[in-house]
Tab-separated table of C-alpha atoms and ligand atoms in Angstrom:
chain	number	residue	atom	x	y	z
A	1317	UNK	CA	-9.931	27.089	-27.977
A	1318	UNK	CA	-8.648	27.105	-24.754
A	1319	UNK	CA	-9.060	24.021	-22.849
A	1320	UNK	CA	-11.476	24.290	-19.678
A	1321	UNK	CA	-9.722	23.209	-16.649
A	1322	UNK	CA	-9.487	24.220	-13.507
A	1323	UNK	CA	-6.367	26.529	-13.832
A	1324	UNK	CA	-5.995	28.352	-10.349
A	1325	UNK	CA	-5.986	24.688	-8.479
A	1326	UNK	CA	-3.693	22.181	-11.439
A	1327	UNK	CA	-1.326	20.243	-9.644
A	1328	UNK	CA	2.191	19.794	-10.756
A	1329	UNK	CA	1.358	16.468	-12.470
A	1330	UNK	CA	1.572	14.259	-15.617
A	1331	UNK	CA	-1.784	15.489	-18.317
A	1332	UNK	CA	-1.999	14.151	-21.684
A	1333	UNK	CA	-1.952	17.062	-24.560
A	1334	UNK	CA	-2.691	16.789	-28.148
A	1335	UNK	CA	1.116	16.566	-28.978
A	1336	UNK	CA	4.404	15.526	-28.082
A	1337	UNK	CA	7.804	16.079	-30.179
A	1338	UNK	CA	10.725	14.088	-31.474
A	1339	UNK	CA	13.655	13.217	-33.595
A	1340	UNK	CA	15.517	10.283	-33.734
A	1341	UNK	CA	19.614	10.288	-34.810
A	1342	UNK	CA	20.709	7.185	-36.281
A	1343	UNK	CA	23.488	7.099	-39.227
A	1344	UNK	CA	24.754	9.569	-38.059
A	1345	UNK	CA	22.463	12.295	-38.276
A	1346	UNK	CA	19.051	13.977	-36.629
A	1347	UNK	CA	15.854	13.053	-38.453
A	1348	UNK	CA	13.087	15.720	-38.656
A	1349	UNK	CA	11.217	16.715	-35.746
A	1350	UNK	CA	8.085	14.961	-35.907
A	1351	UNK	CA	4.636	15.476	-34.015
A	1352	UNK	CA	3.086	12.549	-31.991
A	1353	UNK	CA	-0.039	12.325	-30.368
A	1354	UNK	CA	1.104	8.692	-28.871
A	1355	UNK	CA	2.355	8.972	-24.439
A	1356	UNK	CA	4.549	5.622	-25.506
A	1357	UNK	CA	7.887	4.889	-26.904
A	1358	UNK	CA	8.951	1.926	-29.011
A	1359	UNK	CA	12.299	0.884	-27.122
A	1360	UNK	CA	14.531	-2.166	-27.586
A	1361	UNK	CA	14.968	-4.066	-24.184
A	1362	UNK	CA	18.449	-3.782	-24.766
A	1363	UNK	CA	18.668	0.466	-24.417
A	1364	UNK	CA	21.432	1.979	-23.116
A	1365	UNK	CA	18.872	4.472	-21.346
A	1366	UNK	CA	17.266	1.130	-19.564
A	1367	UNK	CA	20.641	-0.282	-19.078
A	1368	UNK	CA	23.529	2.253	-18.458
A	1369	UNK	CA	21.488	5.366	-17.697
A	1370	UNK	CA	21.969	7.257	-20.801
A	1371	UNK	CA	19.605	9.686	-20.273
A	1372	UNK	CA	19.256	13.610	-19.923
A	1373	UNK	CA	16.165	15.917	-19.054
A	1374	UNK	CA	15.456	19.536	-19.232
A	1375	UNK	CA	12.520	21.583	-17.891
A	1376	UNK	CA	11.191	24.834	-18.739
A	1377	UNK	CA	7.962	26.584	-18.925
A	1378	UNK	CA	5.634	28.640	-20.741
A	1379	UNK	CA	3.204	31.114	-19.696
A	1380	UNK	CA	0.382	33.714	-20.839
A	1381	UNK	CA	0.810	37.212	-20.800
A	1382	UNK	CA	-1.662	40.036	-20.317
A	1383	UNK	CA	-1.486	40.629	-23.884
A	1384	UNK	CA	-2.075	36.771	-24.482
A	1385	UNK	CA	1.376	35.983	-26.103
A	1386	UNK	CA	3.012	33.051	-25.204
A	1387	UNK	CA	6.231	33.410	-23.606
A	1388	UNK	CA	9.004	30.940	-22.838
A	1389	UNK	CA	11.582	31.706	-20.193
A	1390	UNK	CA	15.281	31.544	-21.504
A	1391	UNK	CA	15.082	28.093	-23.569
A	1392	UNK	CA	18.824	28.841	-24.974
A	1393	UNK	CA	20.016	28.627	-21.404
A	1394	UNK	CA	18.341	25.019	-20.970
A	1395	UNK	CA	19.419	24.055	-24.690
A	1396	UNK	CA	22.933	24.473	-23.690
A	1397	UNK	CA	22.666	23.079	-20.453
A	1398	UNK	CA	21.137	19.954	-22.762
A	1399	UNK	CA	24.249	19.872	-24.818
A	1400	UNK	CA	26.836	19.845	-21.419
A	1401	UNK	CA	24.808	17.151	-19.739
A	1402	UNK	CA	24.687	14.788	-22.978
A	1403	UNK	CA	28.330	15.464	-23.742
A	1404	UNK	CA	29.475	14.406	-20.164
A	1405	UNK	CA	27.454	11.058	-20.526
A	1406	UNK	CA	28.490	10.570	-23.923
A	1407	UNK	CA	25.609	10.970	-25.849
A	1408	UNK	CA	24.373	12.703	-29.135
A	1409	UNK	CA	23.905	16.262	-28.336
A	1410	UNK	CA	20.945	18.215	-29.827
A	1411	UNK	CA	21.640	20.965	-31.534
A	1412	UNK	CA	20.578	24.634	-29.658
A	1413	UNK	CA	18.972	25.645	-33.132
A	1414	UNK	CA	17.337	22.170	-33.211
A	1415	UNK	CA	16.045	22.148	-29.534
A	1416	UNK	CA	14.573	25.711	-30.219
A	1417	UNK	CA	12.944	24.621	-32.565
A	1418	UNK	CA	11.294	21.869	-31.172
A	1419	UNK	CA	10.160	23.679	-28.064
A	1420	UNK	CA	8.235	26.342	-30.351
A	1421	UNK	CA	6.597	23.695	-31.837
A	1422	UNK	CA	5.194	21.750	-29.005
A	1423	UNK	CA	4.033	24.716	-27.515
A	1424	UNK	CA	2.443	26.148	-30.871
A	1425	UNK	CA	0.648	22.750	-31.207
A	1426	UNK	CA	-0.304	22.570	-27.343
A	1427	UNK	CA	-1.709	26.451	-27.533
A	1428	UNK	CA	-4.834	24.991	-25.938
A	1429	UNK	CA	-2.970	24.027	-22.956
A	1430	UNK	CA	-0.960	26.963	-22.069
A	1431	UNK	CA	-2.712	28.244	-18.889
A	1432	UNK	CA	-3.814	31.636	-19.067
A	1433	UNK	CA	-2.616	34.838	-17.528
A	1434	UNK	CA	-3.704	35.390	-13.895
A	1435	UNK	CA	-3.860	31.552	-13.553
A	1436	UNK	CA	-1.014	31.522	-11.562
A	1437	UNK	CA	-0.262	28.411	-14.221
A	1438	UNK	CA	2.089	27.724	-16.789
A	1439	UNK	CA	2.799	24.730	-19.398
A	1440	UNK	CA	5.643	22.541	-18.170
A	1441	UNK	CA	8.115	21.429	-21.247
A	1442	UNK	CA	10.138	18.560	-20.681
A	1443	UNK	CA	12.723	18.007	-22.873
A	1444	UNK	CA	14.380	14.345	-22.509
A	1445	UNK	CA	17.081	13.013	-24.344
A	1446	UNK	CA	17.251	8.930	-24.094
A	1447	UNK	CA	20.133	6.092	-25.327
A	1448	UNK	CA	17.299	3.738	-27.518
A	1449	UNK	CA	20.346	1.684	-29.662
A	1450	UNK	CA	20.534	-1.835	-28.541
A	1451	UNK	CA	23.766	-2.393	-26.358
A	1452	UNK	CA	24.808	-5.151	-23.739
A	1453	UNK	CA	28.321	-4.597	-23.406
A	1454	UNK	CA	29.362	-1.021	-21.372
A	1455	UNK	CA	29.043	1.487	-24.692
A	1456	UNK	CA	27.237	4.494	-25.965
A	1457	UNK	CA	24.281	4.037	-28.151
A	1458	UNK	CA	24.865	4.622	-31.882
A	1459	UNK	CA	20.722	5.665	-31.847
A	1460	UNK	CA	19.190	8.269	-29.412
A	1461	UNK	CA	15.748	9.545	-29.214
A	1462	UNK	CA	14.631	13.327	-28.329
A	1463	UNK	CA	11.367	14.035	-27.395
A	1464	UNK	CA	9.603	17.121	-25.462
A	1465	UNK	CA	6.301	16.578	-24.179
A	1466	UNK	CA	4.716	18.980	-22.421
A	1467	UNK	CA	1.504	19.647	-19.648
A	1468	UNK	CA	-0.174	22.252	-18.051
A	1469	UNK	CA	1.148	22.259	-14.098
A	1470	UNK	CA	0.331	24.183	-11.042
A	1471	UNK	CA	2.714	25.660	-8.089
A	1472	UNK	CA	5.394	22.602	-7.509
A	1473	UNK	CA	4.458	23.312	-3.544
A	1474	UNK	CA	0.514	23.978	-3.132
A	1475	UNK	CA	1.087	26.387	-0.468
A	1476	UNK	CA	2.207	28.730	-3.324
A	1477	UNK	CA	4.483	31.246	-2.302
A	1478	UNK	CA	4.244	30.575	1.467
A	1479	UNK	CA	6.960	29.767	3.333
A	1480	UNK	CA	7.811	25.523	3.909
A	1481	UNK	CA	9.592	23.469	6.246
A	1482	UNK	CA	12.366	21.367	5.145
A	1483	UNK	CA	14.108	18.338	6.566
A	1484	UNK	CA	17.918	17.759	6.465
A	1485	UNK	CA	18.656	13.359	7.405
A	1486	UNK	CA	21.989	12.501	7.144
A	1487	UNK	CA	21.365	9.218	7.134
A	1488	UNK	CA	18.865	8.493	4.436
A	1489	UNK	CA	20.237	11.683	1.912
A	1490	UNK	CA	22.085	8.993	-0.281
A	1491	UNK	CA	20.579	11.812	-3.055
A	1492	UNK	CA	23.158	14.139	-2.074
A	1493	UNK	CA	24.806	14.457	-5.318
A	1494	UNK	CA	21.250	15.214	-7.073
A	1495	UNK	CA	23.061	17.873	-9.852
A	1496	UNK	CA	26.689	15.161	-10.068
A	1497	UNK	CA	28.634	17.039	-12.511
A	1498	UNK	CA	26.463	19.561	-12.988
A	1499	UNK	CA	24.418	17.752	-15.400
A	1500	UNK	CA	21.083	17.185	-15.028
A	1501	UNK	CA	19.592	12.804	-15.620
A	1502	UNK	CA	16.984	11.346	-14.029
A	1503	UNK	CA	19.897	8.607	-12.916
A	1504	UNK	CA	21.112	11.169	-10.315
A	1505	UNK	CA	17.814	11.737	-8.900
A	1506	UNK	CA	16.805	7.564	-8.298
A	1507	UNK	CA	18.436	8.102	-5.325
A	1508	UNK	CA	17.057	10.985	-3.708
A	1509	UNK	CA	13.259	8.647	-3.909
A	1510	UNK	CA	13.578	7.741	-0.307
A	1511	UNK	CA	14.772	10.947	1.229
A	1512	UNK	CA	11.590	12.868	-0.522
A	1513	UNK	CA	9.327	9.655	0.469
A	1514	UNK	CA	10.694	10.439	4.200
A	1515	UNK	CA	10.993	14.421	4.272
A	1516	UNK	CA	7.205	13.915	3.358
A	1517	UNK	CA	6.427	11.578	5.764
A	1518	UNK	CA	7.826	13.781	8.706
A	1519	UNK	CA	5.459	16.465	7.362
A	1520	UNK	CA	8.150	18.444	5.552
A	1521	UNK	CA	8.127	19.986	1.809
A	1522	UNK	CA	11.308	18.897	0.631
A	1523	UNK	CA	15.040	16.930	1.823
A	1524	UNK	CA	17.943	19.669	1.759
A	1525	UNK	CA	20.854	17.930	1.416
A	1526	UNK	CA	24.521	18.679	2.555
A	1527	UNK	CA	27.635	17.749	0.662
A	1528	UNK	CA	27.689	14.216	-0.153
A	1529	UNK	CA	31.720	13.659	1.055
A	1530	UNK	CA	32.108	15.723	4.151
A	1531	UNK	CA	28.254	17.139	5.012
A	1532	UNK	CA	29.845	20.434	6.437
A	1533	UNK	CA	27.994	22.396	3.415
A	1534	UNK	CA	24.789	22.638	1.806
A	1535	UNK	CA	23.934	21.488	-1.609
A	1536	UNK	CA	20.951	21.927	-2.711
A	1537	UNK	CA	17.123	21.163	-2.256
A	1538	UNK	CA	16.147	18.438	-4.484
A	1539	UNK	CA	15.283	19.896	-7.446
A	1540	UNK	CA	15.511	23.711	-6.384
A	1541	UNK	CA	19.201	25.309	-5.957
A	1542	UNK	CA	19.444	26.749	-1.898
A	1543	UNK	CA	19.906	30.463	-0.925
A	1544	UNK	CA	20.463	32.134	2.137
A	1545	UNK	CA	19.794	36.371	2.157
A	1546	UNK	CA	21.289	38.347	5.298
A	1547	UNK	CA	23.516	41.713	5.254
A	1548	UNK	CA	21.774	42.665	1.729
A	1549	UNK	CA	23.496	39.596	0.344
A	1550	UNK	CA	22.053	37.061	-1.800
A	1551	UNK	CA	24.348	33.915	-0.633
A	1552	UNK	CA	24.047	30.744	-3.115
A	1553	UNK	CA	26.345	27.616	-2.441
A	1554	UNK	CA	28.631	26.360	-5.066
A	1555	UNK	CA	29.479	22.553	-5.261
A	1556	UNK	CA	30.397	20.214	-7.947
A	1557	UNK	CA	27.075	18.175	-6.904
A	1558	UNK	CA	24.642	20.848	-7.242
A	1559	UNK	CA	22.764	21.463	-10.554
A	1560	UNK	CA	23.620	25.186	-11.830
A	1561	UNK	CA	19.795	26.391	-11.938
A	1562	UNK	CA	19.010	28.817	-14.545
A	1563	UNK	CA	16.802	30.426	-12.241
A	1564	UNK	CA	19.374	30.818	-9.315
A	1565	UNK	CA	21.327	32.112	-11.929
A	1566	UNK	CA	18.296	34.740	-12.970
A	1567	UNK	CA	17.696	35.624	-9.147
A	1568	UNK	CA	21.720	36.171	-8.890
A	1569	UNK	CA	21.057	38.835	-11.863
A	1570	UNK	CA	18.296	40.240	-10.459
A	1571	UNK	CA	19.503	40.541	-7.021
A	1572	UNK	CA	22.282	42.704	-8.117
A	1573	UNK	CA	19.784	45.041	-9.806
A	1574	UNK	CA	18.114	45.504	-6.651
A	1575	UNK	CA	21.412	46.357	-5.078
A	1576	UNK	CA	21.987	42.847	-3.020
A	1577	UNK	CA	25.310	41.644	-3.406
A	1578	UNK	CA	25.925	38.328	-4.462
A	1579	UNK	CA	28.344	35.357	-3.004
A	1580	UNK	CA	28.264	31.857	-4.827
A	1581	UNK	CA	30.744	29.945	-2.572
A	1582	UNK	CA	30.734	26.948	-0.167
A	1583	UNK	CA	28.424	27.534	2.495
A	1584	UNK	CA	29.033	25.847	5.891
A	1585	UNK	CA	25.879	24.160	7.653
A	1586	UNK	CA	26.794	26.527	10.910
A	1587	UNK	CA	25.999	29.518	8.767
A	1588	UNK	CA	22.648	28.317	8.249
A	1589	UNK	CA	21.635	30.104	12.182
A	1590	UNK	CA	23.142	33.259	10.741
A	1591	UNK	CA	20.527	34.294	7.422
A	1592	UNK	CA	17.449	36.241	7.297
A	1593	UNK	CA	15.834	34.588	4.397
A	1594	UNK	CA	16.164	31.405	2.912
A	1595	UNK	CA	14.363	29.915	-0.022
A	1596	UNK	CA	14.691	27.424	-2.698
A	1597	UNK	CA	14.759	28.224	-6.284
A	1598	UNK	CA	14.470	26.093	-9.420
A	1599	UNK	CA	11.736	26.104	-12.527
A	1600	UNK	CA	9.025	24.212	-10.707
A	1601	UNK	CA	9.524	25.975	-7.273
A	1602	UNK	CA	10.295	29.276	-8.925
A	1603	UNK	CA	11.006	30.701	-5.286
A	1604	UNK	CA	9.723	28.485	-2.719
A	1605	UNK	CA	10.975	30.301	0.586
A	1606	UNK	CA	11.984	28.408	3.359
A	1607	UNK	CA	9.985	29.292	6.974
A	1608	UNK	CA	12.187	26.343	8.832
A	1609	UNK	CA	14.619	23.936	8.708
A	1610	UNK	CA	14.791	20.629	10.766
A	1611	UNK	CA	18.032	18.445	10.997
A	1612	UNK	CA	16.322	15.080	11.812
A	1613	UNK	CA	20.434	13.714	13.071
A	1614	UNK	CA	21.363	16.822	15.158
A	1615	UNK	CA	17.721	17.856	16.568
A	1616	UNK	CA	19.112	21.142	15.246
A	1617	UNK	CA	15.646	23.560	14.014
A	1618	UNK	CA	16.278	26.900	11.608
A	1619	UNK	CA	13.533	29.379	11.308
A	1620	UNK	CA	13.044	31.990	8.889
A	1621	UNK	CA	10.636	34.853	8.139
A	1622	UNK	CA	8.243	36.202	10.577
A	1623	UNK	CA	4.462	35.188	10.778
A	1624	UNK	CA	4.727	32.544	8.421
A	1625	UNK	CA	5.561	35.068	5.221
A	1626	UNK	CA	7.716	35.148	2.917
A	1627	UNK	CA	11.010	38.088	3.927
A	1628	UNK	CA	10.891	40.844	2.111
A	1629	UNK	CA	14.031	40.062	-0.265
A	1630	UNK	CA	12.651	37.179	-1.642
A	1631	UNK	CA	9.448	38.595	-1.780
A	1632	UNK	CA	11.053	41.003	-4.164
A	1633	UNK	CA	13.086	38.611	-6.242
A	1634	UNK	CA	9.905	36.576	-7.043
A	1635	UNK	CA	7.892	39.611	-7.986
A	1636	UNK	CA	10.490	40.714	-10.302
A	1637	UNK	CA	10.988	37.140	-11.785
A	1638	UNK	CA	7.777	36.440	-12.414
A	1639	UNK	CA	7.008	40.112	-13.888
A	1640	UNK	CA	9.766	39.084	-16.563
A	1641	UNK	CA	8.273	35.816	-17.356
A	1642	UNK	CA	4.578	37.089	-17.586
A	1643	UNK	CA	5.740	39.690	-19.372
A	1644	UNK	CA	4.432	42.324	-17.094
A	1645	UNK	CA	7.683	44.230	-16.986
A	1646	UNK	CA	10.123	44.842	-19.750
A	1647	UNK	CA	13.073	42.233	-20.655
A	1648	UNK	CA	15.962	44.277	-20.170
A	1649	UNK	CA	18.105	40.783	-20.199
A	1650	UNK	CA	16.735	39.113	-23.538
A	1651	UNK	CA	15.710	36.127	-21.422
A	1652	UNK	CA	11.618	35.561	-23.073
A	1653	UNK	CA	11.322	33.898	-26.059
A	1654	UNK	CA	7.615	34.957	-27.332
A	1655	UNK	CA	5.733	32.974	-29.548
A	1656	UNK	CA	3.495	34.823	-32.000
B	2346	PLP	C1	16.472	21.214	-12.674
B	2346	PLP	C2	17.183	21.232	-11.383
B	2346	PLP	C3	17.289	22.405	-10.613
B	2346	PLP	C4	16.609	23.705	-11.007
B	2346	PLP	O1	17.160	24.256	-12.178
B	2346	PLP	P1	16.345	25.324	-13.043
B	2346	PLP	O2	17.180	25.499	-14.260
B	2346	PLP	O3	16.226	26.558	-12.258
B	2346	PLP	O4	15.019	24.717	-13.328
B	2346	PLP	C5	18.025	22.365	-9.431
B	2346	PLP	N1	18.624	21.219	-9.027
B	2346	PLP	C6	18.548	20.062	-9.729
B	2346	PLP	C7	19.227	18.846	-9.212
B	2346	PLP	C8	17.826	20.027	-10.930
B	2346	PLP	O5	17.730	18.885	-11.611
């Protein structure tokens, strides 16, 4: 049975389920995935997760359709991604087949907590990938511990899809390289803490921060990937210290369906006067367009949209996204994963 919460109004927070999964490798090999009903870990004080920052997360999500399957939204992509973060740190990778595998399963076991369709809802998996073998000297771990646990989460902004204000500081965005090497560990994002802590304190959604070496181009948005729409173009920013979203990357397929053209490049903070849309995009903020933007150095103010909506491009670009993951439009790109 369906659990009875209050769906429409869940915030995007930690809830206990029935069941988390995991697998430990040690020897040399991955164990079995095994279910656990337990929120704690076991950990030597000596992990190279606690110690060096051996660690790697994913996040994905599942949602109800109108035909009450459960789909998942392109868990290969985030598999993969998995594998490139934990190689660049040096850690045991998880097999695609593997992680899969264990995402099917959490979600099968957590049925109860997959929000249902019109909810506006969906169940947030978090894969994470941790160092647990005992080292004091600067080494890998010969033991690492995967786990996805999972929880039933509301719009990552609670406007919804309304527009939000965001703060640029140049002197407190230390977080700058949130996405470092394109991999995604909760060791890039200690950093960004304080920038959040302040955007929020100013009265702003989110810290959008510029280039970490010269701050002539924007990054990203915490965890959401930037883009800027104007002259039918869908405009994304590439850097080496941005995380590659897999749902920029979806919106860049979609846009070009809808005829948009698409520019991943370096985008200069000067261009930011010159677009007609902007918006953040990641798996928690899906599209989260941006109405303004406030440099708190320069005094400098962006605005964007007109009566505090959403433009019409993104407007688009989330209907169409989110008609793919409901499943209330066909899959011409293969990207649901349905569980039966
Ligand atoms: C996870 C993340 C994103 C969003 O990526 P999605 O794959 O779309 O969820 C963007 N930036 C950073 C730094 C991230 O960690």
């Amino acid at each position: 049975m369906t659990k009875s919460l209050d769906w429409a109004n869940l915030p995007f927070k930690y809830m206990k389920t029935d069941y988390n999964v995991r697998s430990t490798w040690k020897n040399g090999k991955w164990g079995p995935l095994e279910l656990s009903d337990s929120e704690y870990i076991p950990m030597h004080i000596a992990a190279t997760c606690l110690h060096y920052g051996q660690e790697a997360f994913e996040g994905l999500k599942a949602y109800t359709g109108k035909d009450g399957k459960i789909r998942i939204f392109r868990p290969d992509a985030n598999a993969k991604r998995m594998i490139a973060t934990a190689e660049y740190i040096f850690m045991q990778p998880v097999p695609e087949e593997m992680f899969l595998e264990a995402v099917k399963i959490v979600v099968d076991k957590n049925r109860d907590w997959v929000p249902p369709y019109g909810s506006g809802a969906s169940l947030y998996i978090r894969p994470l990938l941790i160092g647990t073998g005992a080292r004091i000297g600067v080494q890998p771990s010969d033991e690492y511990t995967f786990i996805i646990l999972v929880a039933p989460t509301g719009p990552y902004f609670k406007e919804g899809f309304k527009p939000v204000s965001v703060m640029i500081d140049r002197d407190h965005d230390r977080a700058a390289p949130l996405g470092t090497g394109h991999i995604k560990v909760g060791g890039n994002y200690a950093a960004s803490l304080i920038s959040i802590d302040l955007a929020h304190k100013g009265g702003y959604a989110a810290s959008l921060y510029l280039d970490s070496g010269s701050k002539k181009y924007i990054d990203e948005c915490g965890p959401a990937n930037f883009f800027g729409i104007k002259n039918d173009t869908y405009i994304t920013p590439y850097s080496h210290s941005i995380l590659p979203s897999i749902t920029n990357d979806s919106l860049c397929v979609l846009a070009k369906e809808m005829g948009l053209k698409v520019e991943r490049r370096k985008v200069p903070y000067e261009e930011l006067s010159t677009f007609e849309e902007a918006g953040e995009c990641g798996t928690a903020a899906v599209i989260t367009p941006i109405g303004k933007i406030f440099d708190a150095t320069t005094g400098d103010i962006f605005t964007y949209g007109k009566d505090g909506k959403p433009g019409p491009w993104s407007e688009k670009l989330y209907n169409r996204l989110r008609a793919i993951q409901y499943g209330d439009a066909e899959d011409p790109y293969g990207w649901v994963t349905i569980i039966d």
